[in-house]
Short mmCIF file of C-alpha atoms in Angstrom, two decimals:
data_model
loop_
_atom_site.label_atom_id
_atom_site.label_comp_id
_atom_site.label_asym_id
_atom_site.label_seq_id
_atom_site.Cartn_x
_atom_site.Cartn_y
_atom_site.Cartn_z
CA UNK A 1 26.53 46.93 23.61
CA UNK A 2 29.32 45.02 25.40
CA UNK A 3 31.69 42.29 23.25
CA UNK A 4 30.08 39.51 25.21
CA UNK A 5 26.58 40.73 24.16
CA UNK A 6 27.89 40.69 21.03
CA UNK A 7 29.44 37.04 21.27
CA UNK A 8 25.87 36.03 22.36
CA UNK A 9 23.90 37.61 19.09
CA UNK A 10 26.10 35.83 16.71
CA UNK A 11 25.63 32.54 18.33
CA UNK A 12 22.06 33.13 18.58
CA UNK A 13 21.98 34.27 14.88
CA UNK A 14 23.34 31.00 13.99
CA UNK A 15 20.03 29.41 15.23
CA UNK A 16 17.90 31.79 13.94
CA UNK A 17 19.17 31.30 10.41
CA UNK A 18 18.43 27.52 10.66
CA UNK A 19 14.88 28.39 11.99
CA UNK A 20 14.25 30.66 9.05
CA UNK A 21 15.21 27.62 6.94
CA UNK A 22 12.59 25.08 8.69
CA UNK A 23 8.90 24.61 7.76
CA UNK A 24 7.77 24.00 11.20
CA UNK A 25 9.74 26.44 13.42
CA UNK A 26 7.82 29.89 13.72
CA UNK A 27 9.27 33.07 12.62
CA UNK A 28 11.72 35.21 14.38
CA UNK A 29 9.75 38.13 15.85
CA UNK A 30 10.71 41.69 15.01
CA UNK A 31 13.41 43.41 17.12
CA UNK A 32 13.92 40.16 19.10
CA UNK A 33 15.69 40.48 22.39
CA UNK A 34 19.33 39.24 21.24
CA UNK A 35 20.49 39.00 24.93
CA UNK A 36 20.00 35.58 25.89
CA UNK A 37 21.76 32.65 24.07
CA UNK A 38 20.63 29.04 23.92
CA UNK A 39 22.67 26.80 26.16
CA UNK A 40 25.04 25.78 23.01
CA UNK A 41 25.18 26.73 19.66
CA UNK A 42 22.83 24.59 17.49
CA UNK A 43 24.14 25.50 13.60
CA UNK A 44 26.99 23.45 13.18
CA UNK A 45 29.64 24.24 10.18
CA UNK A 46 30.70 21.09 8.52
CA UNK A 47 33.70 21.51 6.32
CA UNK A 48 34.94 19.15 3.69
CA UNK A 49 34.64 17.79 0.09
CA UNK A 50 31.28 17.56 -1.58
CA UNK A 51 31.29 14.93 -4.48
CA UNK A 52 28.78 13.65 -6.79
CA UNK A 53 28.79 9.74 -6.89
CA UNK A 54 28.09 7.74 -10.07
CA UNK A 55 25.20 6.31 -8.85
CA UNK A 56 23.74 9.36 -9.06
CA UNK A 57 23.99 9.90 -4.83
CA UNK A 58 26.50 12.41 -3.38
CA UNK A 59 29.06 11.93 -0.34
CA UNK A 60 30.88 14.64 1.96
CA UNK A 61 33.89 13.93 3.15
CA UNK A 62 34.96 16.00 6.25
CA UNK A 63 38.27 18.08 6.60
CA UNK A 64 41.27 15.85 8.17
CA UNK A 65 38.95 12.63 7.81
CA UNK A 66 38.95 9.17 5.78
CA UNK A 67 34.94 9.18 6.57
CA UNK A 68 32.62 9.53 3.79
CA UNK A 69 29.32 10.71 4.99
CA UNK A 70 25.73 10.51 2.67
CA UNK A 71 24.82 13.86 1.68
CA UNK A 72 20.99 14.84 1.08
CA UNK A 73 20.10 18.19 -0.58
CA UNK A 74 17.05 19.29 -2.01
CA UNK A 75 16.83 19.96 -5.90
CA UNK A 76 17.38 23.81 -6.02
CA UNK A 77 20.82 23.15 -4.29
CA UNK A 78 21.78 20.60 -7.49
CA UNK A 79 20.17 23.32 -9.63
CA UNK A 80 22.65 25.68 -8.49
CA UNK A 81 25.28 23.04 -8.59
CA UNK A 82 24.69 22.74 -12.15
CA UNK A 83 25.20 26.56 -12.77
CA UNK A 84 28.98 25.85 -11.40
CA UNK A 85 29.62 23.67 -14.07
CA UNK A 86 28.32 20.36 -12.93
CA UNK A 87 31.66 19.79 -11.07
CA UNK A 88 32.86 16.15 -10.04
CA UNK A 89 33.81 18.08 -6.26
CA UNK A 90 33.69 21.27 -4.68
CA UNK A 91 35.05 22.30 -1.06
CA UNK A 92 31.93 23.05 0.99
CA UNK A 93 31.01 24.59 4.20
CA UNK A 94 27.68 23.62 5.57
CA UNK A 95 25.13 23.77 8.04
CA UNK A 96 23.16 20.71 8.51
CA UNK A 97 22.14 17.79 10.77
CA UNK A 98 23.22 14.45 11.08
CA UNK A 99 21.86 10.92 11.40
CA UNK A 100 22.52 7.21 11.46
CA UNK A 101 21.94 5.22 8.39
CA UNK A 102 18.92 3.00 8.44
CA UNK A 103 21.47 0.23 7.75
CA UNK A 104 23.30 -1.26 10.63
CA UNK A 105 27.09 0.32 9.76
CA UNK A 106 26.03 2.53 6.60
CA UNK A 107 27.44 5.84 6.19
CA UNK A 108 26.41 8.48 8.50
CA UNK A 109 24.07 10.93 6.51
CA UNK A 110 24.63 14.81 6.39
CA UNK A 111 21.34 16.89 5.76
CA UNK A 112 21.72 20.10 4.08
CA UNK A 113 20.30 22.68 5.77
CA UNK A 114 22.43 25.84 4.77
CA UNK A 115 25.18 26.26 2.30
CA UNK A 116 27.98 28.93 3.75
CA UNK A 117 30.48 28.50 1.12
CA UNK A 118 30.97 26.30 -2.12
CA UNK A 119 34.52 26.63 -3.96
CA UNK A 120 36.50 24.53 -6.58
CA UNK A 121 39.46 25.12 -4.42
CA UNK A 122 41.14 21.80 -3.70
CA UNK A 123 42.99 23.10 -0.70
CA UNK A 124 39.74 24.49 0.90
CA UNK A 125 39.94 22.60 4.20
CA UNK A 126 43.27 24.95 4.99
CA UNK A 127 41.00 28.46 4.90
CA UNK A 128 40.79 30.02 8.03
CA UNK A 129 37.36 29.94 9.10
CA UNK A 130 38.08 31.90 12.39
CA UNK A 131 35.93 34.62 12.41
CA UNK A 132 32.23 35.39 12.98
CA UNK A 133 30.84 36.68 9.59
CA UNK A 134 32.87 37.67 6.31
CA UNK A 135 31.27 39.62 3.40
CA UNK A 136 32.70 40.40 -0.14
CA UNK A 137 31.50 42.59 -2.91
CA UNK A 138 32.57 43.56 -6.59
CA UNK A 139 32.41 47.21 -8.13
CA UNK A 140 34.45 48.32 -6.18
CA UNK A 141 36.11 45.39 -4.47
CA UNK A 142 35.12 45.45 -0.68
CA UNK A 143 35.47 43.24 2.51
CA UNK A 144 34.27 43.02 5.99
CA UNK A 145 34.97 40.70 8.74
CA UNK A 146 33.63 40.40 12.01
CA UNK A 147 34.72 39.08 14.78
CA UNK A 148 34.31 39.51 18.57
CA UNK A 149 32.43 42.99 19.18
CA UNK A 150 34.76 44.49 16.00
CA UNK A 151 34.75 44.46 12.48
CA UNK A 152 37.63 45.51 9.89
CA UNK A 153 36.30 46.98 6.11
CA UNK A 154 38.77 47.09 3.35
CA UNK A 155 38.54 48.59 -0.14
CA UNK A 156 40.60 50.37 -2.57
CA UNK A 157 40.29 53.50 -0.78
CA UNK A 158 41.37 52.23 2.31
CA UNK A 159 40.02 50.36 5.51
CA UNK A 160 38.19 51.12 8.58
CA UNK A 161 37.46 49.55 11.71
CA UNK A 162 33.89 48.91 13.25
CA UNK A 163 32.37 48.56 16.35
CA UNK A 164 29.03 46.83 17.33
CA UNK A 165 26.35 48.78 18.79
CA UNK A 166 23.03 47.14 17.97
CA UNK A 167 21.08 44.80 16.07
CA UNK A 168 17.18 44.09 14.50
CA UNK A 169 15.89 41.14 13.17
CA UNK A 170 12.85 41.96 10.79
CA UNK A 171 9.84 39.38 10.17
CA UNK A 172 11.17 38.58 6.60
CA UNK A 173 14.03 37.07 8.52
CA UNK A 174 16.68 39.82 7.37
CA UNK A 175 19.19 40.60 10.05
CA UNK A 176 20.49 43.81 10.48
CA UNK A 177 23.88 44.83 12.47
CA UNK A 178 24.32 48.79 13.61
CA UNK A 179 27.92 49.54 13.42
CA UNK A 180 29.87 52.65 14.27
CA UNK A 181 33.51 53.51 13.23
CA UNK A 182 35.99 54.98 15.98
CA UNK A 183 35.14 58.33 14.64
CA UNK A 184 31.34 57.95 15.58
CA UNK A 185 30.29 57.63 11.87
CA UNK A 186 27.16 55.19 11.95
CA UNK A 187 26.94 52.00 9.21
CA UNK A 188 24.77 48.81 8.85
CA UNK A 189 25.25 45.47 7.37
CA UNK A 190 21.91 43.37 6.89
CA UNK A 191 21.99 40.01 5.55
CA UNK A 192 19.65 37.33 4.42
CA UNK A 193 20.07 33.66 3.70
CA UNK A 194 19.86 32.87 0.29
CA UNK A 195 22.68 31.51 -2.08
CA UNK A 196 24.59 34.25 -3.42
CA UNK A 197 27.12 34.37 -6.16
CA UNK A 198 29.54 37.40 -7.48
CA UNK A 199 30.17 38.16 -11.13
CA UNK A 200 32.77 36.43 -12.89
CA UNK A 201 33.50 34.22 -9.41
CA UNK A 202 33.27 30.77 -9.42
CA UNK A 203 31.91 30.32 -5.73
CA UNK A 204 28.72 30.50 -3.80
CA UNK A 205 28.11 31.74 -0.64
CA UNK A 206 25.14 31.47 1.94
CA UNK A 207 23.98 34.97 2.21
CA UNK A 208 22.85 38.03 0.00
CA UNK A 209 24.48 41.11 2.13
CA UNK A 210 23.98 45.03 2.00
CA UNK A 211 26.45 47.55 3.58
CA UNK A 212 25.47 50.91 4.28
CA UNK A 213 27.84 53.75 5.06
CA UNK A 214 26.15 56.79 4.86
CA UNK A 215 24.90 57.37 1.54
CA UNK A 216 27.18 54.79 0.03
CA UNK A 217 25.79 51.39 -0.15
CA UNK A 218 27.38 48.04 -1.46
CA UNK A 219 26.16 45.12 -1.92
CA UNK A 220 27.62 41.13 -1.72
CA UNK A 221 27.58 37.76 -0.53
CA UNK A 222 28.59 36.42 3.00
CA UNK A 223 29.51 33.67 5.00
CA UNK A 224 29.15 32.36 8.54
CA UNK A 225 32.38 31.49 10.12
CA UNK A 226 33.18 29.44 13.35
CA UNK A 227 34.48 31.18 15.82
CA UNK A 228 36.59 28.33 17.66
CA UNK A 229 36.98 29.57 21.41
CA UNK A 230 33.40 30.41 21.60
CA UNK A 231 31.60 27.43 19.51
CA UNK A 232 33.52 24.26 19.57
CA UNK A 233 33.18 22.11 23.02
CA UNK A 234 36.64 20.54 24.22
CA UNK A 235 38.57 18.24 22.13
CA UNK A 236 39.12 15.74 24.58
CA UNK A 237 37.01 14.18 27.58
CA UNK A 238 37.50 11.53 30.09
CA UNK A 239 35.56 9.56 32.52
CA UNK A 240 34.75 5.87 34.68
CA UNK A 241 32.80 2.95 33.52
CA UNK A 242 33.01 1.19 36.91
CA UNK A 243 31.00 -1.84 35.84
CA UNK A 244 33.22 -2.73 33.13
CA UNK A 245 36.06 -1.97 35.25
CA UNK A 246 37.41 0.39 32.32
CA UNK A 247 38.45 4.14 32.05
CA UNK A 248 36.48 6.23 28.99
CA UNK A 249 38.14 8.57 26.91
CA UNK A 250 35.67 10.57 24.33
CA UNK A 251 37.57 12.71 21.83
CA UNK A 252 35.56 15.25 19.58
CA UNK A 253 37.23 16.63 16.35
CA UNK A 254 36.50 20.11 15.01
CA UNK A 255 35.09 18.64 11.83
CA UNK A 256 32.68 16.64 13.88
CA UNK A 257 34.27 13.01 14.34
CA UNK A 258 34.08 11.45 17.44
CA UNK A 259 35.82 8.37 19.21
CA UNK A 260 34.89 6.81 22.19
CA UNK A 261 37.05 4.30 24.03
CA UNK A 262 36.62 1.78 26.84
CA UNK A 263 40.12 1.42 27.91
CA UNK A 264 39.66 -1.84 30.33
CA UNK A 265 41.80 -3.13 33.30
CA UNK A 266 41.89 -6.47 31.45
CA UNK A 267 40.56 -7.49 28.04
CA UNK A 268 40.69 -5.80 24.68
CA UNK A 269 40.01 -1.89 23.76
CA UNK A 270 36.55 -1.19 22.90
CA UNK A 271 36.66 1.72 20.35
CA UNK A 272 33.59 3.23 18.56
CA UNK A 273 33.94 5.89 15.77
CA UNK A 274 31.24 7.97 14.38
CA UNK A 275 30.10 11.51 14.40
CA UNK A 276 28.88 13.97 16.84
CA UNK A 277 26.63 16.97 16.61
CA UNK A 278 24.98 19.71 19.04
CA UNK A 279 21.89 19.15 20.68
CA UNK A 280 19.56 21.75 22.76
CA UNK A 281 20.63 19.92 25.88
CA UNK A 282 24.43 19.45 25.18
CA UNK A 283 25.62 17.16 22.33
CA UNK A 284 24.86 13.65 20.60
CA UNK A 285 27.22 10.74 19.63
CA UNK A 286 26.40 8.90 16.51
CA UNK A 287 28.53 5.84 16.10
CA UNK A 288 28.58 3.61 13.04
CA UNK A 289 31.52 1.10 13.59
CA UNK A 290 32.63 -1.00 16.50
CA UNK A 291 36.25 -2.32 16.89
CA UNK A 292 35.75 -1.71 13.33
CA UNK A 293 32.68 -3.52 12.65
CA UNK A 294 29.13 -2.47 11.68
CA UNK A 295 27.48 -0.65 14.58
CA UNK A 296 24.51 1.93 15.01
CA UNK A 297 23.98 3.45 18.35
CA UNK A 298 24.30 6.93 19.38
CA UNK A 299 24.50 8.85 23.18
CA UNK A 300 22.73 11.88 23.69
CA UNK A 301 25.03 13.86 26.27
CA UNK A 302 23.68 16.35 28.37
CA UNK A 303 25.99 19.37 29.30
CA UNK A 304 25.89 19.83 33.36
CA UNK A 305 28.34 22.59 34.01
CA UNK A 306 31.55 21.65 32.72
CA UNK A 307 30.77 17.92 32.59
CA UNK A 308 28.91 16.15 29.93
CA UNK A 309 26.84 13.01 31.13
CA UNK A 310 24.24 10.32 29.83
CA UNK A 311 21.99 7.63 31.47
CA UNK A 312 21.32 5.65 28.32
CA UNK A 313 22.25 4.85 24.62
CA UNK A 314 19.93 4.62 22.00
CA UNK A 315 20.19 1.13 20.33
CA UNK A 316 17.75 -0.69 18.29
CA UNK A 317 14.96 1.85 18.18
CA UNK A 318 15.03 1.97 21.97
CA UNK A 319 16.82 3.10 25.23
CA UNK A 320 19.53 1.02 26.88
CA UNK A 321 20.28 2.51 30.12
CA UNK A 322 24.05 2.31 31.59
CA UNK A 323 24.75 0.15 34.88
CA UNK A 324 25.28 4.05 36.00
CA UNK A 325 25.36 7.10 34.48
CA UNK A 326 28.31 8.03 32.03
CA UNK A 327 30.00 11.06 33.52
CA UNK A 328 32.60 12.87 31.34
CA UNK A 329 34.96 15.48 32.29
CA UNK A 330 37.10 17.66 29.90
CA UNK A 331 40.61 16.29 29.62
CA UNK A 332 42.32 12.78 28.89
CA UNK A 333 42.41 9.43 30.81
CA UNK A 334 45.24 8.85 33.28
CA UNK A 335 46.34 5.76 31.61
CA UNK A 336 49.30 3.56 32.49
CA UNK A 337 51.97 3.23 29.70
CA UNK A 338 54.22 0.16 30.46
CA UNK A 339 57.99 1.36 30.97
CA UNK A 340 60.32 1.13 28.33
CA UNK A 341 63.96 1.70 28.26
CA UNK A 342 63.86 4.66 25.67
CA UNK A 343 64.16 8.14 25.56
CA UNK A 344 61.35 10.39 27.26
CA UNK A 345 60.70 14.01 27.99
CA UNK A 346 62.50 13.27 31.40
CA UNK A 347 65.83 12.27 29.46
CA UNK A 348 67.54 8.96 29.13
CA UNK A 349 66.00 6.66 31.33
CA UNK A 350 66.77 3.04 31.94
CA UNK A 351 64.04 0.54 32.57
CA UNK A 352 62.27 1.37 36.15
CA UNK A 353 61.92 -0.86 38.58
CA UNK A 354 59.53 -0.05 41.35
CA UNK A 355 60.96 0.68 45.36
CA UNK A 356 59.67 0.30 48.26
CA UNK A 357 58.28 3.54 49.97
CA UNK A 358 60.94 5.79 51.79
CA UNK A 359 59.45 9.19 53.19
CA UNK A 360 61.21 12.10 51.58
CA UNK A 361 60.99 16.12 51.85
CA UNK A 362 60.46 18.08 48.63
CA UNK A 363 60.77 21.68 47.62
CA UNK A 364 59.43 22.99 44.39
CA UNK A 365 62.01 23.45 41.77
CA UNK A 366 63.51 26.77 41.10
CA UNK A 367 63.77 26.86 37.23
CA UNK A 368 60.91 25.85 34.74
CA UNK A 369 60.53 22.39 33.36
CA UNK A 370 59.97 22.47 29.48
CA UNK A 371 57.56 19.40 29.73
CA UNK A 372 55.69 20.82 32.38
CA UNK A 373 55.18 23.81 30.92
CA UNK A 374 53.67 22.28 27.86
CA UNK A 375 51.35 19.99 29.77
CA UNK A 376 50.24 23.04 31.64
CA UNK A 377 49.51 24.93 28.33
CA UNK A 378 47.51 22.25 26.94
CA UNK A 379 45.54 21.85 30.05
CA UNK A 380 44.59 25.72 29.42
CA UNK A 381 44.07 25.33 25.59
CA UNK A 382 41.43 22.40 26.32
CA UNK A 383 39.75 24.81 29.03
CA UNK A 384 39.93 27.50 26.52
CA UNK A 385 41.62 30.08 29.00
CA UNK A 386 44.46 32.20 28.17
CA UNK A 387 47.98 30.54 30.18
CA UNK A 388 49.91 33.67 29.58
CA UNK A 389 51.38 35.23 32.99
CA UNK A 390 49.91 32.28 35.18
CA UNK A 391 51.93 31.71 38.25
CA UNK A 392 52.96 28.12 39.63
CA UNK A 393 55.02 25.95 41.83
CA UNK A 394 55.89 22.97 40.71
CA UNK A 395 57.86 19.50 41.95
CA UNK A 396 57.68 15.92 40.61
CA UNK A 397 57.50 12.57 42.83
CA UNK A 398 56.20 9.21 41.40
CA UNK A 399 52.86 8.63 42.90
CA UNK A 400 51.99 5.48 41.14
CA UNK A 401 55.26 3.91 41.37
CA UNK A 402 55.64 3.12 37.43
CA UNK A 403 59.07 4.71 36.84
CA UNK A 404 58.06 8.19 35.82
CA UNK A 405 58.09 11.26 38.38
CA UNK A 406 54.44 12.73 38.45
CA UNK A 407 53.92 16.36 38.06
CA UNK A 408 52.34 18.22 41.28
CA UNK A 409 51.75 22.09 40.57
CA UNK A 410 50.26 24.39 43.19
CA UNK A 411 48.47 27.39 41.42
CA UNK A 412 48.28 30.87 42.74
CA UNK A 413 44.89 30.66 42.59
CA UNK A 414 44.19 31.08 46.61
CA UNK A 415 41.67 31.69 49.23
CA UNK A 416 41.23 31.37 52.55
CA UNK A 417 40.42 27.64 52.35
CA UNK A 418 43.40 27.16 50.41
CA UNK A 419 44.80 26.91 47.08
CA UNK A 420 44.21 25.11 43.41
CA UNK A 421 46.52 22.04 42.93
CA UNK A 422 46.81 20.65 39.53
CA UNK A 423 48.28 17.07 38.86
CA UNK A 424 49.87 15.38 35.75
CA UNK A 425 50.97 12.30 35.20
CA UNK A 426 54.17 11.46 34.11
CA UNK A 427 55.12 9.15 31.20
CA UNK A 428 57.12 8.49 28.36
CA UNK A 429 56.31 11.43 25.91
CA UNK A 430 55.72 13.82 28.67
CA UNK A 431 52.75 14.72 31.15
CA UNK A 432 48.58 14.43 31.07
CA UNK A 433 46.54 15.96 33.18
CA UNK A 434 45.22 14.01 35.89
CA UNK A 435 43.53 15.69 38.58
CA UNK A 436 42.54 19.23 40.02
CA UNK A 437 42.30 19.77 43.75
CA UNK A 438 40.65 22.58 45.12
CA UNK A 439 40.90 24.23 48.65
CA UNK A 440 44.17 22.50 49.89
CA UNK A 441 46.98 24.41 51.91
CA UNK A 442 50.70 23.30 51.67
CA UNK A 443 52.13 20.82 52.66
CA UNK A 444 51.01 18.12 50.92
CA UNK A 445 51.61 14.64 52.11
CA UNK A 446 52.36 11.50 50.34
CA UNK A 447 51.06 8.10 52.44
CA UNK A 448 52.54 4.91 51.92
CA UNK A 449 49.29 3.65 51.39
CA UNK A 450 47.62 3.36 48.05
CA UNK A 451 44.45 3.22 45.93
CA UNK A 452 44.00 1.62 42.72
CA UNK A 453 47.98 1.52 42.52
CA UNK A 454 48.25 5.61 43.17
CA UNK A 455 49.53 6.58 46.74
CA UNK A 456 47.04 8.28 48.97
CA UNK A 457 47.26 12.36 49.25
CA UNK A 458 47.16 13.43 52.90
CA UNK A 459 46.10 16.84 52.67
CA UNK A 460 44.90 19.83 55.19
CA UNK A 461 41.93 22.44 54.55
CA UNK A 462 42.29 25.96 55.36
CA UNK A 463 40.44 24.82 58.72
CA UNK A 464 43.25 22.64 59.98
CA UNK A 465 41.48 19.39 58.96
CA UNK A 466 43.41 16.50 57.59
CA UNK A 467 41.86 13.94 55.27
CA UNK A 468 43.07 11.74 52.86
CA UNK A 469 42.12 11.92 49.00
CA UNK A 470 42.59 8.66 47.54
CA UNK A 471 42.52 7.66 43.27
CA UNK A 472 39.57 6.30 42.24
CA UNK A 473 40.78 4.64 39.27
CA UNK A 474 40.30 7.62 37.08
CA UNK A 475 41.54 10.77 39.25
CA UNK A 476 41.93 12.35 43.00
CA UNK A 477 38.63 13.88 44.36
CA UNK A 478 38.42 17.58 43.14
CA UNK A 479 37.41 18.78 47.02
CA UNK A 480 37.68 17.81 50.52
CA UNK A 481 33.89 17.21 50.56
CA UNK A 482 34.66 13.91 48.97
CA UNK A 483 37.87 13.18 51.07
CA UNK A 484 38.20 10.86 54.29
CA UNK A 485 39.02 12.46 57.43
CA UNK A 486 41.87 11.24 59.24
CA UNK A 487 44.05 12.15 62.55
CA UNK A 488 46.85 13.96 61.77
CA UNK A 489 49.86 11.84 60.45
CA UNK A 490 52.69 10.75 62.39
CA UNK A 491 56.05 12.55 61.95
CA UNK A 492 58.50 11.18 59.43
CA UNK A 493 55.43 8.35 58.22
CA UNK A 494 54.85 10.33 55.12
CA UNK A 495 56.77 12.08 52.12
CA UNK A 496 56.21 15.83 52.55
CA UNK A 497 56.00 18.21 49.85
CA UNK A 498 56.67 21.71 51.07
CA UNK A 499 55.28 24.64 48.91
CA UNK A 500 56.53 27.70 50.55
CA UNK A 501 58.71 30.99 49.83
CA UNK A 502 58.43 33.15 47.11
CA UNK A 503 59.75 30.75 44.22
CA UNK A 504 56.69 31.24 41.81
CA UNK A 505 57.38 30.12 38.00
CA UNK A 506 55.56 32.16 35.30
CA UNK A 507 54.26 30.57 32.04
CA UNK A 508 55.55 32.42 29.08
#
């Protein structure tokens, strides 16, 4: 089975394990077909400190956070807590569901569905959880870590590499993975969702495992990890709320914290704070604070291709529809930063002043700019793809006349209609992603006219058609389908950015 199918299997495994814990969900069929994954993984992994409070309740503090969520679990969990010495606090990795409090502004509630790991380790948030599954055993000591389509087994006798070859789901809920060494020796790993503890080790894992290697049978405990590239959504999103005359920025942390900001053209910024979790359609935002005051509202966002969108928010037990759908794309808002006389990513610049438009002809730079490379690498990180070896041409030009040059990149992703271009807004602290243009030929012209403070771009398609791309307050249009056709521009009326020759730059 391919690496891709193995990853899909592991994603589906998470939701099957949650199904096994639900009284209302039907049991998984034996030998289920695991080649189809759900739209998004539904088993979130929450990491943080779990505390027993003096009033008998419990609280969960996510890693890298000052938020404190209310924690709910059944009596069986607290019985196992007692067996660990009834500690005041433990590090925990848990699967569960989030909900807003019935009290406005009350703490967000985390209800336990499954334990993956419990430990008295006070530095547990520094643990590496970027694996699909990890199993440990004693007598003899052994470990098996699965990631991608492979696994590594280690014991005092040595180590072996495994590849994934198949899987089975039993009616009992037991999951069995078939493995094979590089030499063709077969093995299997079965695991059942139940709390498991190794002798003389004051830790609890979420699965009981059995590893069979020929006639050798090893018993142990296991835990699910969080393969970051396969599970987590992009951390930063942006959009436009035209009715509020505001740009929108959404930040999602790996620990399921959420912050939604409305950056208005006039008036104070509006900030919502809370949490997020997966749904079958996408994700849902849960907010219990608005500008530091009590709130209680949620926004269910549906995934549509690479974007997230919502028609309404849930408020006071009902649906409150937006004036227009909220649509978010991966990236950060293009926020204007006030010019200041201080050091920037472009060197020591005095306070900039706006100048009259003067047409110029520019060629791409022959040497890489470290600030542009950093912004481009961040763009690939947000889109969860590799940047190494990517080729591009780059030049800088101030598109919004704020005194800071913006970066314009032509990527070497071209076809008969044109190439892909990336635009980054320049600021005091470097560059941030602004727009992606597709199907654009060189040269690219900058018009003296401006829209929303940004100069219009005049471009030519692969079919020799000219069009104007106007800034809409958030970005330039992605394709010529949203551009306005125009006549060929008069000579010497526009700045011309010539991207030609063999002067491609390569990301390290």
